[in-house]
Amino acid sequence: MKIAVIGTGYVGLPTGVGLAELGNDVICIDKDENKINALKNGNLTIFEDGLPELFAKNVKSGKIKFTMSTKEGVENADVVILAVGTPPNPITKEADMKYIHAASEELAQYITGYTVVAVKSTVPVNTGDEVEKIIAAQNPKGEFDVVSLPEFLREGFAVHDFFNPDRIVVGANSERAKEKIKELYAPFEGKTNILYVKRRSSETIKYASNAFLAMKIQYINEMADFCEKSGADVYEVAKGMGLDSRIGNKFLNPGPGYGGFCFPKDTNAMAYMGRVKGVDLSLIEATIRGNDKRKINMAKRILEEVSNIRCPVVAVLGAAFKGGTDDCRESPAMQIVEVLLEKGAKIRLYDPEALENAKKILGDKVYYATDMYDAIKGADVLTILTEWEDFKSLDLQKTKTLLKNPKIVDLRNLINRDEAISLGFEVKAIGVM
Ligand code: NAD
């Protein structure tokens, strides 16, 4: 099939590469000239495990191409996938639809023959209807259907998740569109659940799923706080809970709060939709409030360790919102660092992949270290904010010689606590006393 992907970011790029690998002819479109130039020159613009190899292979075979021209990508495409951003409105926190609307208007004029426009971006319920109206107004003779094709990939595992999805949800209101999407996903037939539902149900499934996962994280974080006060161990509690198949053992990992480009914005967008429709989504509202507060409380925990020092130096390991990605958008690490800076701390920051993106947020307010030990050198306390595998291999003996005070606030519970304590460290972890 001929596929156009509009928006070549964390979703569009792995999706385009994955579809090319499945044998489709893919053109990825983006407005960002730097991105398109880099991709045309064979340079990836995001960090994703397994992507470099597949990207290089499909660029070489000509199965994937890159362009800034919507015309070039869309005319002749069987399926046009919309994967542009839907960032939060800074005031209302509703999903800002300007990129979806603009891309729909642009693509409308280049539709030739029957085309399925698949909305992969996370969008409010009713967006399919809106996109349909925009395209029909621009191109009244255009033969097209709009489907909802929500994306469930996890950043850091985008390639794995593309080829091994838990489920594929398709919101199609016409049989013709459904058949086209069936053809697109034929390689997954029999290998995963492919659920065909009403378009509005599909749009809701995405938000309902992300809000539920965010709530699960907030729930285990609250249990972690409770365990710290009660002498229980949150890992034992999570294990005991997770053995109940109704609860499940995933997403019961306590930490500094959820972040990233999806959970914060999607919970806020869902809460907004509830308010607009007059539906009481109090669990989601409480999740948002609890998660926001958690990041401030985490910063306080770090500062408590250095309360006797004026302008303490804090070594921070981790900037990305989670391990395996370079994405710092809404990263708890960034938000905690901002609070530490406000309170007068000096920061020595290290992350194996995300420092370039961290610089875009923090500018010259922090010192960007060359490695873990450069960050730790001369600091009054060490804190771990992102669960990178690399941090697990931290040499604690060496760390002790480099730190001014043997204090660690491990907000990801990554280091070997027993070893650290036996070496004379004071360790504060999550959910354990
Ligand atoms: P992103 O910001 O990384 O990428 C979006 C891209 O769209 C940018 O490169 C931007 O330049 C481009 N763009 C905007 N308007 C355009 C236009 N008119 N024509 C061509 N290109 C245009 O965003 P992302 O993280 O890939 O997210 C995209 C969507 O997918 C969002 O709705 C998001 O909520 C959803 N989503 C994201 C994830 C994730 O893990 N990042 C997971 C599931 C769903």
Coordinates of C-alpha atoms and ligand atoms in Angstrom, one line a residue:
M1 CA 0.0 0.0 0.0
K2 CA 1.0 3.6 -0.4
I3 CA 1.1 5.4 2.9
A4 CA 1.6 9.0 3.8
V5 CA 2.4 9.8 7.4
I6 CA 1.9 13.5 8.4
G7 CA 4.0 14.4 11.4
T8 CA 7.4 12.7 11.8
G9 CA 7.9 12.7 15.6
Y10 CA 8.0 10.1 18.3
V11 CA 4.9 8.4 16.8
G12 CA 5.0 9.2 13.1
L13 CA 8.6 8.2 12.6
P14 CA 8.6 4.7 14.2
T15 CA 5.1 4.1 12.6
G16 CA 6.4 5.1 9.1
V17 CA 9.5 3.0 9.5
G18 CA 7.5 0.0 10.8
L19 CA 5.0 0.2 7.9
A20 CA 7.9 0.4 5.4
E21 CA 9.4 -2.7 7.0
L22 CA 6.1 -4.4 6.4
G23 CA 6.5 -3.8 2.7
N24 CA 4.4 -0.6 2.2
D25 CA 5.7 2.5 0.3
V26 CA 5.8 5.2 2.9
I27 CA 6.3 8.9 2.6
C28 CA 6.8 10.8 5.9
I29 CA 5.9 14.5 5.8
D30 CA 6.9 17.2 8.3
K31 CA 6.9 21.0 8.5
D32 CA 10.1 21.0 10.4
E33 CA 12.8 21.6 7.8
N34 CA 15.7 20.5 10.1
K35 CA 13.9 17.2 10.8
I36 CA 13.3 16.4 7.2
N37 CA 16.8 17.4 6.1
A38 CA 18.3 15.3 8.8
L39 CA 16.1 12.3 7.9
K40 CA 16.9 12.7 4.2
N41 CA 20.6 12.7 5.1
G42 CA 20.1 9.4 6.9
N43 CA 20.2 10.9 10.4
L44 CA 17.6 9.9 13.0
T45 CA 15.9 12.7 14.9
I46 CA 14.8 10.7 17.9
F47 CA 16.3 8.0 20.1
E48 CA 14.5 4.7 20.0
D49 CA 15.9 1.3 20.6
G50 CA 16.1 -0.8 17.3
L51 CA 15.1 2.2 15.1
P52 CA 18.5 3.0 13.6
E53 CA 18.8 -0.5 11.9
L54 CA 15.3 -0.5 10.5
F55 CA 15.5 3.1 9.4
A56 CA 18.8 2.6 7.6
K57 CA 17.5 -0.6 5.9
N58 CA 14.3 1.0 4.6
V59 CA 15.9 4.2 3.5
K60 CA 18.4 2.2 1.5
S61 CA 15.7 0.1 -0.1
G62 CA 13.6 3.2 -0.9
K63 CA 10.6 1.9 1.0
I64 CA 10.6 5.1 3.1
K65 CA 11.0 8.7 1.9
F66 CA 10.8 12.1 3.6
T67 CA 9.4 15.3 2.3
M68 CA 8.1 18.7 3.5
S69 CA 5.5 18.7 0.7
T70 CA 2.1 17.5 1.7
K71 CA 1.2 17.3 -2.0
E72 CA 4.0 14.9 -2.7
G73 CA 3.1 12.7 0.2
V74 CA -0.7 12.7 -0.1
E75 CA -1.5 12.4 -3.7
N76 CA -1.7 8.7 -4.7
A77 CA -1.7 7.6 -1.0
D78 CA -4.1 4.8 -0.1
V79 CA -3.9 5.8 3.6
V80 CA -2.9 9.1 5.1
I81 CA -1.9 8.8 8.7
L82 CA -2.2 12.0 10.9
A83 CA 0.5 11.9 13.6
V84 CA 0.9 15.6 14.4
G85 CA 1.1 16.9 18.0
T86 CA -2.0 17.7 20.1
P87 CA -0.3 19.6 22.9
P88 CA -2.2 21.0 25.9
N89 CA -3.6 24.4 25.8
P90 CA -1.5 26.2 28.4
I91 CA -4.5 27.7 30.2
T92 CA -7.4 25.2 29.9
K93 CA -5.2 22.1 29.3
E94 CA -7.6 20.9 26.7
A95 CA -6.0 19.3 23.6
D96 CA -4.9 22.0 21.2
M97 CA -6.2 21.0 17.8
K98 CA -4.4 23.6 15.6
Y99 CA -2.0 21.1 14.1
I100 CA -4.8 18.5 13.3
H101 CA -6.9 21.2 11.7
A102 CA -4.1 22.7 9.7
A103 CA -2.9 19.3 8.5
S104 CA -6.5 18.3 7.6
E105 CA -6.9 21.4 5.5
E106 CA -3.6 20.9 3.7
L107 CA -4.1 17.3 2.9
A108 CA -7.7 17.7 1.7
Q109 CA -6.7 19.4 -1.6
Y110 CA -4.4 16.5 -2.6
I111 CA -6.7 13.6 -2.1
T112 CA -6.9 11.6 -5.3
G113 CA -9.0 8.4 -5.6
Y114 CA -10.5 6.8 -2.5
T115 CA -8.3 7.6 0.5
V116 CA -8.6 6.7 4.1
V117 CA -7.4 9.4 6.5
A118 CA -6.4 7.7 9.8
V119 CA -6.1 9.9 12.9
K120 CA -3.3 8.4 15.0
S121 CA -2.8 11.5 17.1
T122 CA -4.5 11.4 20.5
V123 CA -7.6 13.6 19.9
P124 CA -10.8 14.5 21.7
V125 CA -14.0 12.6 21.0
N126 CA -15.6 14.0 17.9
T127 CA -12.4 14.9 16.1
G128 CA -13.1 12.3 13.4
D129 CA -16.3 14.2 12.6
E130 CA -14.4 17.5 12.6
V131 CA -11.7 16.3 10.3
E132 CA -14.3 14.8 7.9
K133 CA -16.0 18.3 7.7
I134 CA -12.8 20.1 7.1
I135 CA -11.7 17.8 4.3
A136 CA -15.2 17.8 2.7
A137 CA -15.3 21.6 2.8
Q138 CA -11.9 21.9 1.1
N139 CA -12.5 19.1 -1.4
P140 CA -16.2 18.4 -1.9
K141 CA -15.5 15.9 -4.7
G142 CA -12.9 14.0 -2.7
E143 CA -13.6 10.4 -2.0
F144 CA -12.4 9.6 1.5
D145 CA -13.2 8.2 4.9
V146 CA -11.8 9.3 8.3
V147 CA -11.0 6.6 10.8
S148 CA -9.6 6.8 14.3
L149 CA -6.4 4.7 14.8
P150 CA -5.1 5.5 18.2
E151 CA -1.5 4.8 19.0
F152 CA -0.6 2.9 22.2
L153 CA 3.2 2.6 21.7
R154 CA 5.5 3.3 24.7
E155 CA 8.4 5.7 24.0
G156 CA 11.6 3.8 24.3
F157 CA 9.9 0.6 23.1
A158 CA 8.3 2.1 20.0
V159 CA 9.8 -0.4 17.5
H160 CA 9.0 -3.4 19.8
D161 CA 5.5 -2.1 20.3
F162 CA 4.9 -1.5 16.6
F163 CA 5.6 -5.1 15.8
N164 CA 4.1 -6.6 19.0
P165 CA 1.0 -4.5 19.9
D166 CA -1.2 -5.6 22.8
R167 CA -4.1 -4.6 20.6
I168 CA -5.0 -2.5 17.5
V169 CA -8.1 -0.4 17.9
V170 CA -9.8 0.9 14.7
G171 CA -12.7 3.3 14.9
A172 CA -14.3 3.2 11.5
N173 CA -17.9 4.2 10.6
S174 CA -17.8 2.8 7.1
E175 CA -17.3 -0.8 5.8
R176 CA -15.1 0.5 3.0
A177 CA -12.7 2.2 5.4
K178 CA -12.7 -0.8 7.6
E179 CA -11.6 -3.1 4.7
K180 CA -8.8 -0.7 3.8
I181 CA -7.5 -0.7 7.4
K182 CA -7.9 -4.5 7.5
E183 CA -5.6 -4.7 4.5
L184 CA -3.1 -2.4 6.2
Y185 CA -3.0 -4.5 9.4
A186 CA -3.2 -7.9 7.6
P187 CA 0.3 -8.8 8.9
F188 CA -1.1 -8.6 12.4
E189 CA -4.2 -10.7 11.8
G190 CA -4.3 -13.6 14.2
K191 CA -1.3 -12.3 16.1
T192 CA -3.0 -9.7 18.2
N193 CA -6.5 -8.4 19.0
I194 CA -7.8 -6.1 16.4
L195 CA -10.8 -4.3 17.7
Y196 CA -13.2 -2.6 15.3
V197 CA -15.4 -0.1 17.0
K198 CA -17.3 3.2 16.4
R199 CA -15.1 6.1 15.7
R200 CA -16.1 7.9 18.9
S201 CA -15.5 4.8 21.0
S202 CA -12.0 4.5 19.5
E203 CA -11.2 8.1 20.4
T204 CA -12.4 7.5 23.9
I205 CA -10.5 4.2 24.3
K206 CA -7.2 6.1 24.0
Y207 CA -8.0 8.7 26.7
A208 CA -9.7 6.2 29.0
S209 CA -6.7 3.9 28.8
N210 CA -4.1 6.5 29.5
A211 CA -6.1 8.0 32.3
F212 CA -6.5 4.6 33.9
L213 CA -2.7 3.9 33.6
A214 CA -1.9 7.3 35.1
M215 CA -4.3 6.5 37.9
K216 CA -2.6 3.2 38.6
I217 CA 0.7 4.9 38.9
Q218 CA -0.7 7.6 41.2
Y219 CA -2.3 4.8 43.3
I220 CA 0.9 2.8 43.8
N221 CA 2.7 6.1 44.6
E222 CA 0.2 6.8 47.3
M223 CA 0.7 3.2 48.6
A224 CA 4.4 3.9 48.6
D225 CA 3.9 6.9 50.8
F226 CA 1.8 4.8 53.1
C227 CA 4.4 2.0 53.2
E228 CA 7.1 4.5 54.2
K229 CA 5.0 5.6 57.2
S230 CA 3.8 2.1 58.2
G231 CA 6.9 0.0 57.8
A232 CA 5.6 -2.1 54.9
D233 CA 7.6 -2.6 51.7
V234 CA 5.8 -1.3 48.6
Y235 CA 7.4 -3.9 46.4
E236 CA 6.0 -6.7 48.5
V237 CA 2.7 -4.9 48.5
A238 CA 2.7 -4.5 44.7
K239 CA 3.7 -8.1 44.2
G240 CA 0.8 -9.3 46.4
M241 CA -1.6 -7.0 44.7
G242 CA -0.4 -7.9 41.2
L243 CA -0.9 -11.6 41.7
D244 CA -4.6 -10.9 41.5
S245 CA -5.4 -11.1 37.8
R246 CA -8.1 -8.5 38.2
I247 CA -5.4 -6.0 39.2
G248 CA -2.5 -7.3 37.1
N249 CA 1.2 -6.8 38.0
K250 CA 2.1 -4.0 35.5
F251 CA 2.3 -0.3 36.3
L252 CA 2.7 -1.0 40.0
N253 CA 6.2 0.5 40.1
P254 CA 6.5 3.5 42.5
G255 CA 8.5 6.5 41.5
P256 CA 8.6 10.3 41.4
G257 CA 5.3 10.6 39.5
Y258 CA 4.3 10.1 35.9
G259 CA 5.4 12.3 33.1
G260 CA 6.1 12.4 29.4
F261 CA 4.2 13.8 26.5
C262 CA 1.1 11.5 27.0
F263 CA -0.1 10.9 30.5
P264 CA -0.1 14.5 31.8
K265 CA -1.7 16.0 28.8
D266 CA -4.1 13.1 28.2
T267 CA -5.4 13.1 31.8
N268 CA -5.8 16.9 31.6
A269 CA -7.6 16.7 28.2
M270 CA -9.9 14.0 29.5
A271 CA -10.7 15.9 32.7
Y272 CA -11.4 19.0 30.5
M273 CA -13.8 16.9 28.3
G274 CA -15.6 15.7 31.4
R275 CA -16.1 19.2 32.7
V276 CA -17.3 20.5 29.3
K277 CA -19.8 17.6 29.1
G278 CA -20.8 17.9 32.7
V279 CA -19.5 14.5 33.7
D280 CA -17.9 14.1 37.1
L281 CA -14.4 12.5 36.4
S282 CA -13.3 12.9 40.0
L283 CA -10.8 10.0 39.9
I284 CA -9.0 11.6 37.0
E285 CA -9.1 15.0 38.6
A286 CA -7.6 13.6 41.9
T287 CA -4.9 11.7 39.9
I288 CA -3.8 14.9 38.2
R289 CA -3.7 16.9 41.5
G290 CA -1.9 14.1 43.3
N291 CA 0.7 13.7 40.6
D292 CA 1.4 17.4 40.4
K293 CA 1.9 17.6 44.2
R294 CA 4.2 14.5 44.2
K295 CA 6.9 16.2 42.1
I296 CA 7.1 19.1 44.6
N297 CA 7.2 16.6 47.5
M298 CA 10.0 14.7 45.8
A299 CA 12.0 17.9 45.5
K300 CA 11.4 18.6 49.2
R301 CA 12.7 15.1 50.0
I302 CA 16.0 15.9 48.3
L303 CA 16.3 19.3 50.0
E304 CA 15.7 17.8 53.4
E305 CA 18.9 15.9 53.0
V306 CA 20.9 19.1 52.6
S307 CA 18.8 21.4 54.8
N308 CA 21.9 22.5 56.7
I309 CA 23.8 23.6 53.6
R310 CA 23.3 27.0 51.9
C311 CA 23.1 26.6 48.1
P312 CA 23.6 22.9 48.1
V313 CA 25.0 21.1 45.1
V314 CA 22.7 18.3 43.9
A315 CA 24.0 15.6 41.5
V316 CA 21.0 14.5 39.4
L317 CA 21.1 11.3 37.4
G318 CA 18.4 11.4 34.8
A319 CA 16.6 14.0 32.7
A320 CA 14.3 12.0 30.4
F321 CA 10.8 11.2 31.7
K322 CA 11.7 7.5 31.7
G323 CA 14.6 5.3 30.7
G324 CA 15.1 4.3 27.1
T325 CA 14.1 7.7 25.6
D326 CA 15.6 11.1 25.1
D327 CA 12.2 12.8 25.6
C328 CA 12.1 15.4 28.4
R329 CA 8.7 16.7 27.8
E330 CA 6.8 16.9 31.2
S331 CA 9.6 14.9 32.7
P332 CA 9.3 14.6 36.5
A333 CA 13.1 15.0 36.5
M334 CA 12.9 18.4 34.8
Q335 CA 10.1 19.5 37.1
I336 CA 12.0 18.4 40.2
V337 CA 15.1 20.1 39.0
E338 CA 13.1 23.4 38.4
V339 CA 11.9 23.3 42.1
L340 CA 15.5 22.6 43.3
L341 CA 16.8 25.5 41.3
E342 CA 14.0 27.8 42.7
K343 CA 15.1 26.8 46.2
G344 CA 18.7 27.9 45.5
A345 CA 20.3 24.5 44.8
K346 CA 23.0 24.1 42.2
I347 CA 22.5 21.2 39.8
R348 CA 25.0 18.8 38.1
L349 CA 22.9 16.9 35.6
Y350 CA 23.7 13.8 33.7
D351 CA 21.5 11.6 31.3
P352 CA 22.9 9.1 28.8
E353 CA 20.6 10.3 26.0
A354 CA 18.5 13.3 27.0
L355 CA 20.9 16.1 27.7
E356 CA 20.3 17.9 24.4
N357 CA 16.6 18.0 25.1
A358 CA 17.2 18.9 28.8
K359 CA 19.2 21.9 27.5
K360 CA 16.1 23.2 25.6
I361 CA 14.2 23.3 28.9
L362 CA 16.9 24.3 31.4
G363 CA 19.2 26.3 29.3
D364 CA 22.3 27.4 31.2
K365 CA 20.7 27.0 34.6
V366 CA 22.5 23.7 35.3
Y367 CA 25.8 22.1 34.7
Y368 CA 25.6 19.3 32.1
A369 CA 28.0 16.5 33.2
T370 CA 29.9 14.3 30.8
D371 CA 29.2 11.1 32.7
M372 CA 27.6 9.9 36.0
Y373 CA 30.8 10.5 38.0
D374 CA 31.3 14.0 36.6
A375 CA 27.8 14.8 37.9
I376 CA 28.5 13.4 41.3
K377 CA 31.9 15.1 41.7
G378 CA 31.8 17.5 44.7
A379 CA 28.0 17.3 45.2
D380 CA 26.3 17.4 48.6
V381 CA 23.7 14.8 47.7
L382 CA 23.0 12.4 44.8
T383 CA 19.5 11.8 43.5
I384 CA 18.4 9.4 40.8
L385 CA 15.4 10.6 38.8
T386 CA 15.2 8.4 35.7
E387 CA 15.3 4.6 35.5
W388 CA 18.2 4.1 33.1
E389 CA 19.8 0.7 33.2
D390 CA 23.3 2.4 33.2
F391 CA 22.6 3.9 36.6
K392 CA 22.2 0.4 38.1
S393 CA 25.9 -0.2 37.5
L394 CA 26.9 2.9 39.5
D395 CA 30.2 2.2 41.3
L396 CA 29.2 3.0 44.9
Q397 CA 32.8 3.0 46.2
K398 CA 33.8 5.5 43.6
T399 CA 30.6 7.5 44.3
K400 CA 31.5 7.8 48.0
T401 CA 34.9 9.2 47.2
L402 CA 33.4 11.8 44.9
L403 CA 30.4 13.0 46.9
K404 CA 30.9 15.5 49.7
N405 CA 28.3 13.7 51.8
P406 CA 27.4 10.1 51.5
K407 CA 23.7 10.7 50.8
I408 CA 21.5 9.3 48.1
V409 CA 17.9 10.0 47.4
D410 CA 16.9 7.3 45.0
L411 CA 13.5 8.1 43.5
R412 CA 13.6 5.1 41.2
N413 CA 14.9 2.6 43.6
L414 CA 17.7 1.6 41.3
I415 CA 20.8 1.3 43.4
N416 CA 21.6 -1.7 45.6
R417 CA 20.4 -0.2 49.0
D418 CA 22.0 -2.9 51.2
E419 CA 25.4 -2.4 49.5
A420 CA 25.1 1.4 49.8
I421 CA 24.1 1.3 53.4
S422 CA 27.0 -1.2 54.2
L423 CA 29.3 1.3 52.6
G424 CA 28.1 4.0 54.9
F425 CA 25.6 5.8 52.7
E426 CA 22.4 7.3 54.0
V427 CA 19.8 6.2 51.4
K428 CA 16.3 7.5 51.0
A429 CA 14.2 5.3 48.6
I430 CA 10.6 5.1 47.6
G431 CA 8.1 3.0 49.5
V432 CA 10.5 1.4 51.9
M433 CA 11.7 2.6 55.3
Ligands
NAD1 P1 5.9 15.1 18.1 O1 5.8 16.5 18.6 O2 7.1 14.3 18.4 O3 5.7 15.1 16.5 C1 4.7 15.8 15.8 C2 5.3 16.3 14.5 O4 4.3 16.8 13.7 C3 6.4 17.4 14.6 O5 7.6 16.9 14.0 C4 5.7 18.5 13.9 O6 6.7 19.3 13.2 C5 4.8 17.8 12.9 N1 3.7 18.6 12.3 C6 2.9 19.5 13.0 N2 2.0 20.0 12.1 C7 2.3 19.5 10.9 C8 1.8 19.6 9.6 N3 0.7 20.4 9.3 N4 2.3 18.9 8.6 C9 3.4 18.1 8.8 N5 4.0 18.0 10.0 C10 3.4 18.6 11.0 O7 4.6 14.4 18.7 P2 4.5 12.8 19.0 O8 5.0 12.5 20.4 O9 4.9 12.0 17.9 O10 2.9 12.8 19.2 C11 2.0 12.8 18.1 C12 0.6 12.5 18.5 O11 0.6 11.1 19.0 C13 0.1 13.3 19.7 O12 -1.3 13.5 19.6 C14 0.3 12.3 20.9 O13 -0.5 12.6 22.0 C15 0.1 11.0 20.3 N6 0.8 9.9 21.0 C16 2.1 10.1 21.4 C17 2.7 9.0 22.0 C18 4.2 9.1 22.4 O14 4.7 8.2 23.1 N7 4.9 10.2 22.1 C19 2.1 7.8 22.1 C20 0.8 7.6 21.7 C21 0.2 8.7 21.1

